[in-house]
Amino acid sequence: MTPKRKQRLMMVCLMLCGVGVAVAFGVNAFKQNIMLFHSPSDVAAGAVKPGQPFRVGGMVIDGSVKRSSEDLAVTFELTDHAKNIPVSFTGILPDLFREGQGIVAMGAIDEEGTFIASEVLAKHDENYMPPEVAEALEKAGKMPGTRANFDSKTVQP
Amino acid sequence: MYRFADRLAPWLAGLCVLCLVAGLYLGLVVAPADYEQGDSYRIIYIHVPAAWMSMFVYVVMATSSAVFLIWRLKIADMVALASAPIGAAFTAVALLTGSFWGKPMWGTWWIWDARLTSELLLLFLYLGYLALRGALETPQSASKAAAILAIVGVVNIPIIHFSVEWWNTLHQPATITKFDKPSMHISMLRPLLLMVLAFQLLYFHNLMVRVRALILQRENRASWVAELAEKNHV
């Protein structure tokens, strides 16, 4: 390699390192803004004030979904396997919404600590299988979990 | 180089069509429905290959840009230029199909989630690259400036890939990873891999055709180009 080319190679490497470090700092500084949602643990730790809009994400606790008999109101509890948060929502839920499913809700907490949601989105996991296989795995108690565990990425204020 | 591209192109096209037909048939007809998402998961057979290719093409583009900057190989610059519109198209397809998938499953067309936003940024990088090449007067300075942009933009690739693991996102984590067993049933996985291969071949075929055209354009005063034109009665 001629010295000229070596020099150019060094320049390209330096440029990549520089930009990489700059982006890493930038992304780290904006961590709180890049996180799409807060976990129930964050909310319990007081990351957001009542009335301040934000997103919360977690698993719908089995048996916690209560539907109103008159309108579309529904209440349920979300968990990140550490803390829970009660959620109330009036409107049409996505098809994938069910107990044990991960969801992300937009809204704000009221004075009592209930999350009043204005929008509920379903988060599906990365597992794909035919219904028969799912049934068999369920029976054997070997249903694969998702790696998107809601408790590993909390943002403390 | 021209002859190499010329000979390779039809083979790539044939193989690509073969994989595409087999992959689509196995994916849309033979593969079973998903236990949770039913038939709508089948858009994965377009979405995942397109998203994978959007990143792969960018890495090719950035690598050949680096080769061009260091060794001043004209052909590397042509590969980068030829790749940009193909990569942009793959990115647009990934974003659009993702949107069509997001509406019925998540309940929204679009969300400013780290994965979706970084993929959109990738589309802008491709478009910016093409715009920069078009904006500068002399081809030499345009090649150099665009190559630098392509190399700088490559830092976005790991961000796209790891976005679903570093941050909270609505997008689910990767189904196929190098280290884990893929979390997809084999009957659904096989057509997906075939489709990835088909998209890969589609890219290489397109690349060959485009590079061939770029060589002709750049060498339009060379005697062998004149001979070729004569022979084909152009």
PDB file of C-alpha atoms in Angstrom, chain B residues 118-220:
ATOM      1  CA  SER B 118     -33.983   4.995  12.066  1.00  0.00           C
ATOM      2  CA  GLU B 119     -35.285   3.145   8.987  1.00  0.00           C
ATOM      3  CA  LEU B 120     -36.855   6.391   7.748  1.00  0.00           C
ATOM      4  CA  LEU B 121     -33.498   8.063   8.327  1.00  0.00           C
ATOM      5  CA  LEU B 122     -31.941   5.391   6.104  1.00  0.00           C
ATOM      6  CA  LEU B 123     -34.337   6.321   3.298  1.00  0.00           C
ATOM      7  CA  PHE B 124     -33.300   9.973   3.675  1.00  0.00           C
ATOM      8  CA  LEU B 125     -29.629   8.940   3.580  1.00  0.00           C
ATOM      9  CA  TYR B 126     -30.189   7.182   0.249  1.00  0.00           C
ATOM     10  CA  LEU B 127     -32.113  10.140  -1.155  1.00  0.00           C
ATOM     11  CA  GLY B 128     -29.533  12.590   0.212  1.00  0.00           C
ATOM     12  CA  TYR B 129     -26.760  10.577  -1.420  1.00  0.00           C
ATOM     13  CA  LEU B 130     -28.502  10.740  -4.800  1.00  0.00           C
ATOM     14  CA  ALA B 131     -29.331  14.428  -4.394  1.00  0.00           C
ATOM     15  CA  LEU B 132     -25.737  15.264  -3.465  1.00  0.00           C
ATOM     16  CA  ARG B 133     -24.455  13.466  -6.560  1.00  0.00           C
ATOM     17  CA  GLY B 134     -26.897  15.384  -8.707  1.00  0.00           C
ATOM     18  CA  ALA B 135     -26.185  18.742  -7.076  1.00  0.00           C
ATOM     19  CA  LEU B 136     -22.425  19.012  -7.662  1.00  0.00           C
ATOM     20  CA  GLU B 137     -21.186  20.113 -11.062  1.00  0.00           C
ATOM     21  CA  THR B 138     -18.040  18.074 -11.620  1.00  0.00           C
ATOM     22  CA  PRO B 139     -18.383  14.284 -11.460  1.00  0.00           C
ATOM     23  CA  GLN B 140     -15.126  13.948  -9.466  1.00  0.00           C
ATOM     24  CA  SER B 141     -16.129  16.190  -6.597  1.00  0.00           C
ATOM     25  CA  ALA B 142     -19.652  14.722  -6.619  1.00  0.00           C
ATOM     26  CA  SER B 143     -18.227  11.199  -6.279  1.00  0.00           C
ATOM     27  CA  LYS B 144     -15.956  12.215  -3.407  1.00  0.00           C
ATOM     28  CA  ALA B 145     -18.565  14.169  -1.457  1.00  0.00           C
ATOM     29  CA  ALA B 146     -21.174  11.443  -1.896  1.00  0.00           C
ATOM     30  CA  ALA B 147     -18.692   8.761  -0.823  1.00  0.00           C
ATOM     31  CA  ILE B 148     -18.027  10.650   2.417  1.00  0.00           C
ATOM     32  CA  LEU B 149     -21.777  10.961   3.047  1.00  0.00           C
ATOM     33  CA  ALA B 150     -22.227   7.223   2.464  1.00  0.00           C
ATOM     34  CA  ILE B 151     -19.453   6.360   4.929  1.00  0.00           C
ATOM     35  CA  VAL B 152     -20.751   8.733   7.600  1.00  0.00           C
ATOM     36  CA  GLY B 153     -24.259   7.328   7.220  1.00  0.00           C
ATOM     37  CA  VAL B 154     -23.134   3.776   7.904  1.00  0.00           C
ATOM     38  CA  VAL B 155     -23.303   4.440  11.662  1.00  0.00           C
ATOM     39  CA  ASN B 156     -27.084   4.313  11.247  1.00  0.00           C
ATOM     40  CA  ILE B 157     -26.963   0.617  10.313  1.00  0.00           C
ATOM     41  CA  PRO B 158     -26.108  -0.763  13.785  1.00  0.00           C
ATOM     42  CA  ILE B 159     -28.617   1.699  15.229  1.00  0.00           C
ATOM     43  CA  ILE B 160     -31.386   0.229  13.053  1.00  0.00           C
ATOM     44  CA  HIS B 161     -30.335  -3.303  13.900  1.00  0.00           C
ATOM     45  CA  PHE B 162     -30.034  -2.897  17.652  1.00  0.00           C
ATOM     46  CA  SER B 163     -32.772  -0.291  18.118  1.00  0.00           C
ATOM     47  CA  VAL B 164     -35.240  -2.934  19.271  1.00  0.00           C
ATOM     48  CA  GLU B 165     -32.819  -4.145  21.929  1.00  0.00           C
ATOM     49  CA  TRP B 166     -31.380  -0.888  23.206  1.00  0.00           C
ATOM     50  CA  TRP B 167     -34.644   0.970  23.609  1.00  0.00           C
ATOM     51  CA  ASN B 168     -38.309   0.416  24.337  1.00  0.00           C
ATOM     52  CA  THR B 169     -40.030   0.106  20.984  1.00  0.00           C
ATOM     53  CA  LEU B 170     -43.360  -1.017  19.593  1.00  0.00           C
ATOM     54  CA  HIS B 171     -41.527  -3.067  16.979  1.00  0.00           C
ATOM     55  CA  GLN B 172     -40.775  -6.602  18.169  1.00  0.00           C
ATOM     56  CA  PRO B 173     -37.222  -7.966  18.467  1.00  0.00           C
ATOM     57  CA  ALA B 174     -35.605  -9.852  15.582  1.00  0.00           C
ATOM     58  CA  THR B 175     -37.032 -13.279  14.743  1.00  0.00           C
ATOM     59  CA  ILE B 176     -33.894 -14.567  13.047  1.00  0.00           C
ATOM     60  CA  THR B 177     -30.611 -13.978  14.868  1.00  0.00           C
ATOM     61  CA  LYS B 178     -27.194 -15.497  14.482  1.00  0.00           C
ATOM     62  CA  PHE B 179     -26.876 -16.913  17.962  1.00  0.00           C
ATOM     63  CA  ASP B 180     -30.352 -18.007  18.976  1.00  0.00           C
ATOM     64  CA  LYS B 181     -32.529 -20.602  17.368  1.00  0.00           C
ATOM     65  CA  PRO B 182     -34.938 -18.678  15.104  1.00  0.00           C
ATOM     66  CA  SER B 183     -38.255 -18.119  16.872  1.00  0.00           C
ATOM     67  CA  MET B 184     -40.276 -19.112  13.841  1.00  0.00           C
ATOM     68  CA  HIS B 185     -41.660 -22.484  12.895  1.00  0.00           C
ATOM     69  CA  ILE B 186     -39.610 -24.234  10.194  1.00  0.00           C
ATOM     70  CA  SER B 187     -42.551 -24.396   7.755  1.00  0.00           C
ATOM     71  CA  MET B 188     -42.794 -20.581   7.864  1.00  0.00           C
ATOM     72  CA  LEU B 189     -39.063 -19.987   8.056  1.00  0.00           C
ATOM     73  CA  ARG B 190     -38.094 -21.827   4.875  1.00  0.00           C
ATOM     74  CA  PRO B 191     -40.076 -19.588   2.489  1.00  0.00           C
ATOM     75  CA  LEU B 192     -38.789 -16.530   4.344  1.00  0.00           C
ATOM     76  CA  LEU B 193     -35.177 -17.534   3.750  1.00  0.00           C
ATOM     77  CA  LEU B 194     -35.996 -18.272   0.104  1.00  0.00           C
ATOM     78  CA  MET B 195     -37.477 -14.795  -0.244  1.00  0.00           C
ATOM     79  CA  VAL B 196     -34.379 -13.240   1.329  1.00  0.00           C
ATOM     80  CA  LEU B 197     -32.271 -15.111  -1.220  1.00  0.00           C
ATOM     81  CA  ALA B 198     -34.565 -13.961  -4.038  1.00  0.00           C
ATOM     82  CA  PHE B 199     -34.272 -10.313  -2.957  1.00  0.00           C
ATOM     83  CA  GLN B 200     -30.523 -10.726  -2.679  1.00  0.00           C
ATOM     84  CA  LEU B 201     -30.387 -12.019  -6.283  1.00  0.00           C
ATOM     85  CA  LEU B 202     -32.747  -9.276  -7.413  1.00  0.00           C
ATOM     86  CA  TYR B 203     -30.296  -6.721  -6.044  1.00  0.00           C
ATOM     87  CA  PHE B 204     -27.267  -8.289  -7.695  1.00  0.00           C
ATOM     88  CA  HIS B 205     -29.049  -8.571 -11.018  1.00  0.00           C
ATOM     89  CA  ASN B 206     -30.110  -4.941 -10.846  1.00  0.00           C
ATOM     90  CA  LEU B 207     -26.615  -3.949  -9.826  1.00  0.00           C
ATOM     91  CA  MET B 208     -25.091  -5.725 -12.841  1.00  0.00           C
ATOM     92  CA  VAL B 209     -27.507  -4.064 -15.278  1.00  0.00           C
ATOM     93  CA  ARG B 210     -26.934  -0.638 -13.766  1.00  0.00           C
ATOM     94  CA  VAL B 211     -23.160  -0.943 -13.548  1.00  0.00           C
ATOM     95  CA  ARG B 212     -23.127  -2.057 -17.193  1.00  0.00           C
ATOM     96  CA  ALA B 213     -25.041   1.057 -18.176  1.00  0.00           C
ATOM     97  CA  LEU B 214     -22.768   3.285 -16.067  1.00  0.00           C
ATOM     98  CA  ILE B 215     -19.648   1.826 -17.673  1.00  0.00           C
ATOM     99  CA  LEU B 216     -21.041   2.500 -21.150  1.00  0.00           C
ATOM    100  CA  GLN B 217     -21.929   6.020 -20.127  1.00  0.00           C
ATOM    101  CA  ARG B 218     -18.540   6.817 -18.654  1.00  0.00           C
ATOM    102  CA  GLU B 219     -16.582   5.189 -21.498  1.00  0.00           C
ATOM    103  CA  ASN B 220     -18.763   6.570 -24.269  1.00  0.00           C
TER     104      ASN B 220
END
